[in-house]
Amino acid sequence: MSLADELLADPDFITSRDEGAEGVESDEDLMKDLEESEEEFMEEDEDPEDGTEKPQFSQVEMKHVMDVRKVAKLLGSRQMRDVLSKIEQLKNTERSQNQILGPVEEDPEYKLIVQANNLTVDIDNEILIVHKFIRDHYAKKFPELESLVLNPLDYTRAVKAIGNEMDLTRVDLRSILPSATVMVVTVTGSTTNGQKLTEQENEIVRDACDMALELDAAKRKILEYVESRMTLIAPNLSAIVGSTTAAKILGQAGGLSALCKMPACNVMLIGVQKKLSTGFSNISSPRHTGYLFQSELIQRTPPDLRIKAQKIVAAKCTLAARMDRMHESPDGLFGRTLREQIDRKLEKLQEPPPTKAVKPLPVPDEGPKKRRAGKKVRRMKEAYAFTELRKAQNRMAFGVPEDETGSFDKTKGLGLIGQSTGKIRAAVADQRVKAKAPKRHQFTGSSGATSGLSSSLAFTPVQGIELINPEEAQKKVKEVNDRYFGGGAFLKVGKKQ
């Protein structure tokens, strides 16, 4: 914070004008004051140029600080009082879309919306500081409570309800904490080693609890006002990402006109925080994420789909902002239509992949299968038939050199061909698959009584070839048969007695 901001945050630094101001300002004076104080409230804290980090309040010991207003000065600051008073005057004023003419940035109430929305961030930080103050001072009474109740506001309400009571069974915490947490707190409180606070320490803790609850009430008041007015200034953009996120985006972008000129890829970067190389893990803070990534629409999406969802929402926000800039669809119908499209796309991304259909096995066909036949198939089977000769060629005797044959530079082993003692029979053609010649090409033999295999040539002991008549030879055989068997009985051949 600058020196001017620290002076403004100091409750003792009050001008005589503020002390003497009484009554309620008129609407014209209020609008004029808003325009004059725009630069004062729009200032933002800048990081130090030397890169050094500010000390975290969670590391500061607050046990020795006896007044919470010394560490939390926002509630009594002039900035908080002015914004809350102007919101109180304007929240009951009814305005319509027809009253907004020209650019939205020139409307005085728009500037108040941006200031109030930025103030909510400071309130959140202030609540955390007060929470740390309460923990340090109440640890003497109930040190285990801060590990059982983690939410700062719930912790504050529980501390205020318990107070200095040692018997927690007399304290009703059911309206503050869940039933399971109430039971754990009650059991732990009965066994705690804490000591009872003094009256002064109890008063310090009670004042800090009241301040935290007042800050929370101021924050809710601001958010209600921002939500009611953002539906008037940017109804379509608010319908997509909500009034709070829409106000943050408009304030950081420089207005609705500047947001309309931005591409969707730059809308995602609005509100991005600069990362410092402090040595801590950055796994919980993805890159290129700003206000849009922290919106409720993106945070309820599964972590693995948030970056893709952010791109989808950024594109739709750009379209909605351009519609709001042209004062089209003042009822927010266009924005609600875009929101429905976003929801359908996100639901589609979260659908599980389609399951693979398990097909049952076909009914086994145990019947005879059709086999390919024909002349080509028969010739192929005959050409690739595994004969005995091929089997002998593929065999080999151990320790016996193999005979080889070949021509030119190619050789081929003979295996056991010529070495086996068995007889290799020639392949016998299967009569069932043997090709049959057509009848018109079949050759018919002689029709005589003589066999077609008979020949007139015979080999005799005489040198040369002798030409004989087969019929004469048959006559000689017939004569011999008639001589011995012609009478119908065998002849007795033997020695005479």
Short mmCIF file of C-alpha atoms in Angstrom, two decimals:
data_model
loop_
_atom_site.label_atom_id
_atom_site.label_comp_id
_atom_site.label_asym_id
_atom_site.label_seq_id
_atom_site.Cartn_x
_atom_site.Cartn_y
_atom_site.Cartn_z
CA MET A 1 0.00 0.00 0.00
CA SER A 2 1.10 3.55 -0.66
CA LEU A 3 1.44 6.19 2.05
CA ALA A 4 -1.85 7.77 1.02
CA ASP A 5 -3.68 4.45 1.32
CA GLU A 6 -2.21 3.85 4.79
CA LEU A 7 -3.38 7.28 5.91
CA LEU A 8 -6.83 6.64 4.51
CA ALA A 9 -6.95 3.28 6.30
CA ASP A 10 -6.09 4.89 9.64
CA PRO A 11 -9.31 5.55 11.62
CA ASP A 12 -7.61 8.38 13.52
CA PHE A 13 -6.84 10.22 10.29
CA ILE A 14 -10.21 11.92 9.82
CA THR A 15 -10.54 15.32 8.28
CA SER A 16 -12.62 18.02 9.76
CA ARG A 17 -14.87 17.87 6.69
CA ASP A 18 -15.77 14.25 7.44
CA GLU A 19 -16.35 14.99 11.13
CA GLY A 20 -18.66 17.87 10.42
CA ALA A 21 -20.53 16.27 7.54
CA GLU A 22 -24.07 15.41 8.51
CA GLY A 23 -27.22 14.53 6.65
CA VAL A 24 -27.77 12.65 3.43
CA GLU A 25 -26.31 13.79 0.13
CA SER A 26 -28.52 14.22 -2.90
CA ASP A 27 -28.23 11.94 -5.91
CA GLU A 28 -26.51 14.64 -8.00
CA ASP A 29 -23.91 15.28 -5.31
CA LEU A 30 -23.40 11.55 -4.89
CA MET A 31 -22.76 11.03 -8.60
CA LYS A 32 -20.37 13.97 -8.60
CA ASP A 33 -18.43 12.58 -5.66
CA LEU A 34 -18.19 9.22 -7.39
CA GLU A 35 -16.66 10.83 -10.47
CA GLU A 36 -14.18 12.84 -8.43
CA SER A 37 -13.06 9.92 -6.30
CA GLU A 38 -12.59 7.46 -9.17
CA GLU A 39 -8.81 7.80 -9.34
CA GLU A 40 -8.48 7.53 -5.57
CA PHE A 41 -10.31 4.20 -5.29
CA MET A 42 -9.07 2.61 -8.53
CA GLU A 43 -5.42 2.55 -7.34
CA GLU A 44 -4.07 -0.94 -6.96
CA ASP A 45 -1.13 -2.20 -5.00
CA GLU A 46 1.92 -2.90 -7.14
CA ASP A 47 4.61 -5.41 -6.46
CA PRO A 48 7.95 -3.98 -5.39
CA GLU A 49 10.34 -3.50 -8.27
CA ASP A 50 13.25 -5.20 -6.53
CA GLY A 51 11.33 -8.49 -6.49
CA THR A 52 11.32 -8.85 -2.69
CA GLU A 53 8.28 -10.45 -1.17
CA LYS A 54 6.13 -8.87 1.51
CA PRO A 55 6.00 -10.77 4.78
CA GLN A 56 2.95 -12.99 5.07
CA PHE A 57 0.57 -12.18 7.92
CA SER A 58 0.34 -15.91 8.73
CA GLN A 59 4.00 -15.80 9.77
CA VAL A 60 3.59 -12.77 12.05
CA GLU A 61 3.16 -13.43 15.75
CA MET A 62 0.13 -11.54 17.10
CA LYS A 63 0.05 -12.71 20.69
CA HIS A 64 1.56 -9.47 21.97
CA VAL A 65 -0.87 -7.24 20.00
CA MET A 66 -3.67 -6.32 22.36
CA ASP A 67 -5.92 -4.41 19.92
CA VAL A 68 -7.16 -5.95 16.70
CA ARG A 69 -7.59 -2.50 15.11
CA LYS A 70 -3.81 -2.12 15.00
CA VAL A 71 -3.49 -5.01 12.50
CA ALA A 72 -6.89 -4.71 10.75
CA LYS A 73 -7.66 -1.14 9.72
CA LEU A 74 -9.94 -1.66 6.73
CA LEU A 75 -13.26 -1.65 8.58
CA GLY A 76 -12.73 1.87 9.96
CA SER A 77 -11.11 3.29 6.86
CA ARG A 78 -12.57 6.14 4.84
CA GLN A 79 -12.64 3.98 1.72
CA MET A 80 -14.90 1.40 3.37
CA ARG A 81 -17.21 4.00 4.88
CA ASP A 82 -17.68 5.92 1.62
CA VAL A 83 -18.38 2.84 -0.46
CA LEU A 84 -20.86 1.41 2.05
CA SER A 85 -22.69 4.72 2.49
CA LYS A 86 -23.08 5.23 -1.27
CA ILE A 87 -24.24 1.67 -1.73
CA GLU A 88 -26.81 2.22 1.01
CA GLN A 89 -28.17 5.26 -0.86
CA LEU A 90 -28.20 3.70 -4.32
CA LYS A 91 -29.33 0.17 -3.60
CA ASN A 92 -32.99 1.24 -3.29
CA THR A 93 -32.86 3.33 -6.47
CA GLU A 94 -34.61 1.62 -9.34
CA ARG A 95 -32.92 1.98 -12.72
CA SER A 96 -33.84 0.60 -16.11
CA GLN A 97 -31.83 -0.25 -19.20
CA ASN A 98 -33.14 2.82 -20.99
CA GLN A 99 -31.34 5.11 -18.55
CA ILE A 100 -27.93 3.84 -19.67
CA LEU A 101 -26.97 5.82 -22.76
CA GLY A 102 -23.67 5.59 -24.55
CA PRO A 103 -20.71 3.68 -23.18
CA VAL A 104 -21.26 1.88 -19.90
CA GLU A 105 -17.93 3.16 -18.56
CA GLU A 106 -19.25 6.72 -18.42
CA ASP A 107 -22.05 5.79 -16.05
CA PRO A 108 -21.14 6.92 -12.49
CA GLU A 109 -22.71 3.89 -10.86
CA TYR A 110 -20.52 1.59 -12.97
CA LYS A 111 -17.45 3.12 -11.33
CA LEU A 112 -18.91 2.43 -7.89
CA ILE A 113 -19.52 -1.17 -8.90
CA VAL A 114 -15.87 -1.62 -9.88
CA GLN A 115 -14.67 0.00 -6.64
CA ALA A 116 -16.97 -2.13 -4.50
CA ASN A 117 -16.00 -5.31 -6.31
CA ASN A 118 -12.28 -4.61 -5.75
CA LEU A 119 -13.03 -3.90 -2.11
CA THR A 120 -14.33 -7.43 -1.58
CA VAL A 121 -10.81 -8.79 -2.21
CA ASP A 122 -9.43 -6.53 0.52
CA ILE A 123 -12.19 -7.68 2.86
CA ASP A 124 -11.25 -11.33 2.32
CA ASN A 125 -7.63 -10.59 3.18
CA GLU A 126 -8.71 -8.63 6.24
CA ILE A 127 -10.86 -11.53 7.48
CA LEU A 128 -7.83 -13.82 7.25
CA ILE A 129 -5.76 -11.36 9.31
CA VAL A 130 -8.43 -11.17 12.00
CA HIS A 131 -8.72 -14.96 11.95
CA LYS A 132 -4.99 -15.22 12.65
CA PHE A 133 -5.34 -12.70 15.49
CA ILE A 134 -8.17 -14.73 17.08
CA ARG A 135 -6.25 -18.00 16.79
CA ASP A 136 -3.15 -16.62 18.47
CA HIS A 137 -5.12 -15.22 21.39
CA TYR A 138 -7.61 -18.09 21.80
CA ALA A 139 -4.94 -20.83 21.62
CA LYS A 140 -4.47 -20.42 25.36
CA LYS A 141 -8.08 -21.51 25.95
CA PHE A 142 -8.68 -24.14 23.22
CA PRO A 143 -5.56 -24.81 21.05
CA GLU A 144 -7.11 -27.81 19.25
CA LEU A 145 -10.06 -25.86 17.84
CA GLU A 146 -8.14 -24.33 14.94
CA SER A 147 -7.30 -27.81 13.58
CA LEU A 148 -10.91 -28.99 13.94
CA VAL A 149 -12.63 -25.96 12.34
CA LEU A 150 -10.71 -24.71 9.33
CA ASN A 151 -13.14 -22.15 7.87
CA PRO A 152 -12.26 -18.67 9.25
CA LEU A 153 -15.87 -17.53 9.71
CA ASP A 154 -17.00 -20.82 11.25
CA TYR A 155 -14.04 -20.68 13.61
CA THR A 156 -14.92 -17.10 14.56
CA ARG A 157 -18.56 -17.96 15.27
CA ALA A 158 -17.54 -21.03 17.29
CA VAL A 159 -15.09 -18.99 19.38
CA LYS A 160 -17.73 -16.34 20.08
CA ALA A 161 -20.27 -19.01 21.08
CA ILE A 162 -17.85 -20.91 23.35
CA GLY A 163 -16.30 -17.84 24.90
CA ASN A 164 -14.70 -18.64 28.23
CA GLU A 165 -16.86 -21.68 28.96
CA MET A 166 -14.89 -24.76 30.00
CA ASP A 167 -17.78 -27.27 29.78
CA LEU A 168 -18.66 -27.44 26.06
CA THR A 169 -21.73 -29.58 26.70
CA ARG A 170 -23.50 -26.39 27.82
CA VAL A 171 -22.75 -24.64 24.49
CA ASP A 172 -25.07 -25.17 21.52
CA LEU A 173 -22.94 -25.32 18.35
CA ARG A 174 -25.43 -27.12 16.12
CA SER A 175 -26.44 -23.91 14.33
CA ILE A 176 -22.80 -23.12 13.54
CA LEU A 177 -21.06 -26.42 12.78
CA PRO A 178 -22.13 -29.80 11.34
CA SER A 179 -23.24 -32.49 13.77
CA ALA A 180 -20.12 -34.61 13.31
CA THR A 181 -17.85 -31.61 13.90
CA VAL A 182 -19.86 -30.60 16.99
CA MET A 183 -19.35 -34.05 18.50
CA VAL A 184 -15.58 -33.98 17.84
CA VAL A 185 -15.23 -30.46 19.25
CA THR A 186 -17.20 -31.40 22.38
CA VAL A 187 -15.11 -34.51 23.04
CA THR A 188 -11.84 -32.67 22.38
CA GLY A 189 -12.89 -29.78 24.59
CA SER A 190 -13.39 -32.12 27.52
CA THR A 191 -9.78 -33.34 27.28
CA THR A 192 -8.01 -30.14 26.28
CA ASN A 193 -5.13 -28.71 28.30
CA GLY A 194 -6.27 -25.13 27.72
CA GLN A 195 -6.61 -22.59 30.49
CA LYS A 196 -9.36 -20.14 31.16
CA LEU A 197 -8.85 -16.65 29.73
CA THR A 198 -8.75 -13.55 31.84
CA GLU A 199 -11.47 -10.94 31.47
CA GLN A 200 -9.21 -8.67 29.44
CA GLU A 201 -8.10 -11.49 27.08
CA ASN A 202 -11.70 -12.58 26.64
CA GLU A 203 -12.70 -9.02 25.74
CA ILE A 204 -9.91 -8.81 23.13
CA VAL A 205 -11.03 -12.06 21.51
CA ARG A 206 -14.68 -10.96 21.56
CA ASP A 207 -13.86 -7.65 19.81
CA ALA A 208 -11.90 -9.49 17.11
CA CYS A 209 -14.83 -11.87 16.51
CA ASP A 210 -17.23 -8.93 16.17
CA MET A 211 -14.91 -7.28 13.63
CA ALA A 212 -14.67 -10.44 11.52
CA LEU A 213 -18.46 -10.79 11.48
CA GLU A 214 -18.88 -7.11 10.57
CA LEU A 215 -16.45 -7.54 7.68
CA ASP A 216 -18.41 -10.56 6.46
CA ALA A 217 -21.68 -8.60 6.66
CA ALA A 218 -20.12 -5.72 4.68
CA LYS A 219 -18.89 -8.14 2.05
CA ARG A 220 -22.34 -9.71 1.64
CA LYS A 221 -23.88 -6.26 1.36
CA ILE A 222 -21.42 -5.29 -1.38
CA LEU A 223 -21.99 -8.52 -3.29
CA GLU A 224 -25.76 -8.08 -3.19
CA TYR A 225 -25.41 -4.59 -4.64
CA VAL A 226 -22.95 -5.70 -7.32
CA GLU A 227 -25.20 -8.57 -8.30
CA SER A 228 -28.24 -6.32 -8.61
CA ARG A 229 -26.42 -3.77 -10.74
CA MET A 230 -24.39 -6.08 -12.97
CA THR A 231 -27.61 -7.57 -14.34
CA LEU A 232 -28.37 -4.02 -15.49
CA ILE A 233 -24.97 -3.09 -16.95
CA ALA A 234 -23.89 -6.48 -18.41
CA PRO A 235 -26.89 -8.83 -18.22
CA ASN A 236 -25.64 -11.33 -20.80
CA LEU A 237 -22.13 -11.56 -19.36
CA SER A 238 -23.52 -11.98 -15.85
CA ALA A 239 -25.79 -14.78 -17.04
CA ILE A 240 -22.72 -16.79 -18.08
CA VAL A 241 -20.11 -16.33 -15.33
CA GLY A 242 -22.06 -14.65 -12.55
CA SER A 243 -22.21 -11.06 -11.35
CA THR A 244 -19.09 -11.17 -9.16
CA THR A 245 -16.79 -12.60 -11.82
CA ALA A 246 -18.27 -10.29 -14.47
CA ALA A 247 -17.54 -7.23 -12.31
CA LYS A 248 -13.93 -8.36 -11.76
CA ILE A 249 -13.39 -8.94 -15.47
CA LEU A 250 -14.86 -5.55 -16.44
CA GLY A 251 -12.83 -3.72 -13.80
CA GLN A 252 -9.54 -5.34 -14.86
CA ALA A 253 -10.20 -5.06 -18.60
CA GLY A 254 -10.90 -1.33 -18.39
CA GLY A 255 -14.58 -1.38 -19.14
CA LEU A 256 -17.08 -3.07 -21.39
CA SER A 257 -15.81 -1.36 -24.55
CA ALA A 258 -12.26 -2.58 -23.96
CA LEU A 259 -13.50 -6.08 -23.19
CA CYS A 260 -15.37 -6.20 -26.52
CA LYS A 261 -12.15 -5.56 -28.42
CA MET A 262 -10.28 -8.41 -26.72
CA PRO A 263 -9.99 -11.85 -28.32
CA ALA A 264 -11.10 -14.86 -26.32
CA CYS A 265 -7.50 -15.96 -25.67
CA ASN A 266 -6.82 -12.66 -23.85
CA VAL A 267 -10.04 -12.80 -21.83
CA MET A 268 -8.69 -15.93 -20.12
CA LEU A 269 -5.63 -13.95 -18.94
CA ILE A 270 -7.59 -11.19 -17.21
CA GLY A 271 -6.62 -11.31 -13.54
CA VAL A 272 -3.67 -13.65 -13.98
CA GLN A 273 -1.15 -13.45 -11.17
CA LYS A 274 2.59 -13.18 -11.72
CA LYS A 275 4.35 -16.26 -10.40
CA LEU A 276 7.54 -15.86 -8.41
CA SER A 277 10.31 -18.45 -8.32
CA THR A 278 10.20 -19.00 -4.56
CA GLY A 279 10.99 -22.70 -4.72
CA PHE A 280 7.49 -23.81 -3.82
CA SER A 281 5.36 -26.08 -5.97
CA ASN A 282 3.06 -24.46 -8.53
CA ILE A 283 1.08 -27.60 -9.27
CA SER A 284 -2.08 -26.17 -7.73
CA SER A 285 -1.97 -22.97 -9.81
CA PRO A 286 -2.07 -23.71 -13.55
CA ARG A 287 -0.63 -21.29 -16.04
CA HIS A 288 -2.73 -18.72 -17.93
CA THR A 289 -5.55 -18.69 -15.40
CA GLY A 290 -7.28 -15.58 -14.04
CA TYR A 291 -10.68 -14.49 -12.80
CA LEU A 292 -12.46 -16.69 -15.31
CA PHE A 293 -10.71 -19.80 -14.05
CA GLN A 294 -11.75 -18.99 -10.46
CA SER A 295 -15.44 -18.67 -11.36
CA GLU A 296 -17.97 -21.14 -10.02
CA LEU A 297 -18.71 -22.46 -13.52
CA ILE A 298 -15.10 -23.56 -14.09
CA GLN A 299 -14.39 -24.76 -10.54
CA ARG A 300 -17.25 -27.25 -10.56
CA THR A 301 -15.78 -28.88 -13.69
CA PRO A 302 -13.41 -31.85 -13.19
CA PRO A 303 -9.75 -30.72 -12.89
CA ASP A 304 -8.64 -32.40 -16.10
CA LEU A 305 -11.26 -30.48 -18.14
CA ARG A 306 -10.94 -27.02 -16.57
CA ILE A 307 -8.49 -25.61 -19.13
CA LYS A 308 -10.69 -26.77 -22.01
CA ALA A 309 -13.80 -25.45 -20.24
CA GLN A 310 -12.06 -22.09 -19.71
CA LYS A 311 -11.48 -21.75 -23.45
CA ILE A 312 -15.12 -22.51 -24.20
CA VAL A 313 -16.41 -20.02 -21.61
CA ALA A 314 -13.98 -17.29 -22.73
CA ALA A 315 -15.26 -17.46 -26.31
CA LYS A 316 -18.86 -17.16 -25.14
CA CYS A 317 -18.01 -14.28 -22.77
CA THR A 318 -16.60 -12.30 -25.68
CA LEU A 319 -19.84 -12.67 -27.63
CA ALA A 320 -21.94 -11.76 -24.58
CA ALA A 321 -19.83 -8.65 -23.87
CA ARG A 322 -20.32 -7.40 -27.43
CA MET A 323 -24.06 -7.87 -27.12
CA ASP A 324 -24.05 -5.90 -23.86
CA ARG A 325 -21.99 -3.12 -25.41
CA MET A 326 -24.59 -2.67 -28.18
CA HIS A 327 -27.39 -2.79 -25.56
CA GLU A 328 -28.91 -5.82 -27.24
CA SER A 329 -30.91 -8.43 -25.32
CA PRO A 330 -31.24 -6.37 -22.10
CA ASP A 331 -33.18 -9.19 -20.43
CA GLY A 332 -30.15 -11.51 -20.65
CA LEU A 333 -31.83 -14.04 -22.95
CA PHE A 334 -28.79 -14.23 -25.24
CA GLY A 335 -26.50 -14.88 -22.28
CA ARG A 336 -28.75 -17.63 -20.91
CA THR A 337 -28.76 -19.26 -24.33
CA LEU A 338 -24.97 -19.23 -24.40
CA ARG A 339 -24.90 -20.66 -20.86
CA GLU A 340 -27.09 -23.57 -21.96
CA GLN A 341 -24.72 -24.25 -24.87
CA ILE A 342 -21.75 -24.24 -22.48
CA ASP A 343 -23.49 -26.65 -20.10
CA ARG A 344 -24.26 -29.06 -22.95
CA LYS A 345 -20.67 -28.99 -24.16
CA LEU A 346 -19.29 -29.59 -20.67
CA GLU A 347 -21.71 -32.48 -20.12
CA LYS A 348 -20.61 -33.94 -23.44
CA LEU A 349 -16.96 -33.73 -22.39
CA GLN A 350 -17.70 -35.53 -19.13
CA GLU A 351 -19.53 -38.43 -20.75
CA PRO A 352 -17.67 -41.75 -20.51
CA PRO A 353 -16.41 -43.26 -23.77
CA PRO A 354 -18.83 -45.65 -25.48
CA THR A 355 -18.41 -49.24 -24.39
CA LYS A 356 -17.32 -51.77 -26.95
CA ALA A 357 -20.10 -54.14 -27.97
CA VAL A 358 -19.25 -57.73 -27.08
CA LYS A 359 -20.29 -59.86 -30.01
CA PRO A 360 -21.17 -63.50 -29.29
CA LEU A 361 -19.28 -66.23 -31.07
CA PRO A 362 -20.99 -67.58 -34.22
CA VAL A 363 -22.76 -70.93 -34.16
CA PRO A 364 -20.20 -73.58 -35.09
CA ASP A 365 -20.77 -75.03 -38.55
CA GLU A 366 -19.79 -78.69 -38.31
CA GLY A 367 -21.00 -79.63 -41.79
CA PRO A 368 -18.73 -80.31 -44.73
CA LYS A 369 -16.95 -77.24 -46.00
CA LYS A 370 -16.87 -76.27 -49.60
CA ARG A 371 -13.46 -76.89 -51.12
CA ARG A 372 -12.13 -75.21 -54.18
CA ALA A 373 -11.71 -77.56 -57.14
CA GLY A 374 -10.92 -77.38 -60.81
CA LYS A 375 -8.09 -78.01 -63.20
CA LYS A 376 -5.81 -75.32 -61.77
CA VAL A 377 -6.20 -76.57 -58.22
CA ARG A 378 -5.49 -80.15 -59.21
CA ARG A 379 -2.37 -79.14 -61.10
CA MET A 380 -1.18 -77.06 -58.17
CA LYS A 381 -1.64 -80.01 -55.79
CA GLU A 382 0.25 -82.31 -58.10
CA ALA A 383 3.08 -79.77 -58.55
CA TYR A 384 3.51 -79.16 -54.82
CA ALA A 385 2.82 -82.70 -53.66
CA PHE A 386 5.23 -83.82 -50.96
CA THR A 387 6.62 -87.01 -52.48
CA GLU A 388 8.93 -89.60 -50.97
CA LEU A 389 11.77 -88.21 -53.05
CA ARG A 390 11.27 -84.76 -51.50
CA LYS A 391 11.16 -86.30 -48.04
CA ALA A 392 14.45 -88.10 -48.66
CA GLN A 393 16.01 -84.87 -49.89
CA ASN A 394 15.00 -83.08 -46.71
CA ARG A 395 16.53 -85.76 -44.46
CA MET A 396 20.14 -85.86 -43.44
CA ALA A 397 22.37 -88.41 -41.76
CA PHE A 398 24.63 -87.27 -38.96
CA GLY A 399 28.33 -87.62 -39.64
CA VAL A 400 27.83 -88.49 -43.32
CA PRO A 401 28.67 -85.91 -45.97
CA GLU A 402 25.76 -84.90 -48.10
CA ASP A 403 25.89 -85.25 -51.86
CA GLU A 404 25.31 -82.08 -53.79
CA THR A 405 24.38 -81.33 -57.34
CA GLY A 406 24.21 -78.13 -59.25
CA SER A 407 25.16 -76.15 -62.27
CA PHE A 408 27.13 -72.98 -62.68
CA ASP A 409 27.32 -71.31 -59.25
CA LYS A 410 24.20 -72.86 -57.71
CA THR A 411 24.23 -76.10 -55.76
CA LYS A 412 21.53 -78.08 -54.04
CA GLY A 413 21.84 -80.80 -51.42
CA LEU A 414 20.49 -84.30 -52.15
CA GLY A 415 20.00 -85.34 -48.53
CA LEU A 416 19.47 -89.16 -48.28
CA ILE A 417 18.69 -89.64 -51.95
CA GLY A 418 20.72 -92.61 -53.13
CA GLN A 419 21.77 -93.62 -49.58
CA SER A 420 18.55 -95.17 -48.26
CA THR A 421 18.15 -98.94 -48.51
CA GLY A 422 14.43 -98.80 -49.11
CA LYS A 423 12.81 -98.51 -52.51
CA ILE A 424 11.32 -95.18 -53.47
CA ARG A 425 8.09 -95.72 -55.21
CA ALA A 426 6.89 -93.36 -57.87
CA ALA A 427 3.99 -91.12 -57.03
CA VAL A 428 0.69 -92.71 -57.96
CA ALA A 429 -1.89 -90.38 -59.37
CA ASP A 430 -5.19 -90.32 -57.56
CA GLN A 431 -7.87 -91.59 -59.88
CA ARG A 432 -10.47 -89.41 -58.20
CA VAL A 433 -8.69 -86.20 -59.13
CA LYS A 434 -7.16 -87.42 -62.36
CA ALA A 435 -8.09 -85.32 -65.35
CA LYS A 436 -10.13 -87.20 -67.95
CA ALA A 437 -9.86 -86.49 -71.63
CA PRO A 438 -13.04 -85.70 -73.58
CA LYS A 439 -14.68 -88.58 -75.38
CA ARG A 440 -14.01 -87.07 -78.76
CA HIS A 441 -10.28 -87.21 -78.07
CA GLN A 442 -10.26 -90.75 -76.70
CA PHE A 443 -8.35 -93.35 -78.84
CA THR A 444 -10.10 -96.66 -79.54
CA GLY A 445 -7.98 -99.82 -79.92
CA SER A 446 -8.35 -102.69 -82.48
CA SER A 447 -11.58 -104.66 -82.56
CA GLY A 448 -9.96 -108.03 -83.39
CA ALA A 449 -9.49 -110.99 -81.09
CA THR A 450 -5.78 -110.30 -80.76
CA SER A 451 -4.79 -108.21 -77.79
CA GLY A 452 -3.37 -104.87 -78.53
CA LEU A 453 -0.34 -105.64 -76.36
CA SER A 454 0.77 -108.63 -78.43
CA SER A 455 3.69 -108.19 -80.78
CA SER A 456 5.18 -110.10 -83.67
CA LEU A 457 8.70 -109.51 -82.48
CA ALA A 458 10.38 -111.82 -80.04
CA PHE A 459 13.86 -112.04 -78.56
CA THR A 460 15.45 -115.46 -79.06
CA PRO A 461 18.84 -116.97 -78.19
CA VAL A 462 19.64 -116.54 -81.82
CA GLN A 463 21.54 -113.36 -82.43
CA GLY A 464 19.28 -110.70 -83.82
CA ILE A 465 15.54 -110.26 -83.82
CA GLU A 466 13.23 -113.01 -85.12
CA LEU A 467 9.87 -112.32 -86.69
CA ILE A 468 7.24 -114.80 -85.47
CA ASN A 469 3.55 -115.29 -85.93
CA PRO A 470 1.68 -115.15 -82.61
CA GLU A 471 -1.24 -117.08 -84.00
CA GLU A 472 1.00 -120.02 -84.92
CA ALA A 473 2.28 -120.12 -81.34
CA GLN A 474 -1.25 -120.23 -80.03
CA LYS A 475 -2.09 -123.11 -82.38
CA LYS A 476 0.85 -125.10 -81.01
CA VAL A 477 -0.33 -124.52 -77.44
CA LYS A 478 -3.84 -125.61 -78.39
CA GLU A 479 -2.60 -128.75 -80.03
CA VAL A 480 -0.65 -129.71 -76.94
CA ASN A 481 -3.69 -129.07 -74.75
CA ASP A 482 -5.91 -131.13 -76.96
CA ARG A 483 -3.50 -133.98 -76.94
CA TYR A 484 -3.35 -134.16 -73.16
CA PHE A 485 -6.76 -132.84 -72.11
CA GLY A 486 -8.83 -133.30 -75.20
CA GLY A 487 -10.39 -136.61 -74.08
CA GLY A 488 -11.86 -135.13 -70.93
CA ALA A 489 -9.58 -137.11 -68.65
CA PHE A 490 -5.96 -137.10 -67.64
CA LEU A 491 -3.61 -139.55 -69.31
CA LYS A 492 -1.84 -141.96 -67.02
CA VAL A 493 1.80 -141.57 -67.53
CA GLY A 494 3.90 -144.00 -65.65
CA LYS A 495 6.00 -147.14 -65.82
CA LYS A 496 4.44 -150.33 -67.07
CA GLN A 497 4.12 -153.15 -64.61
#
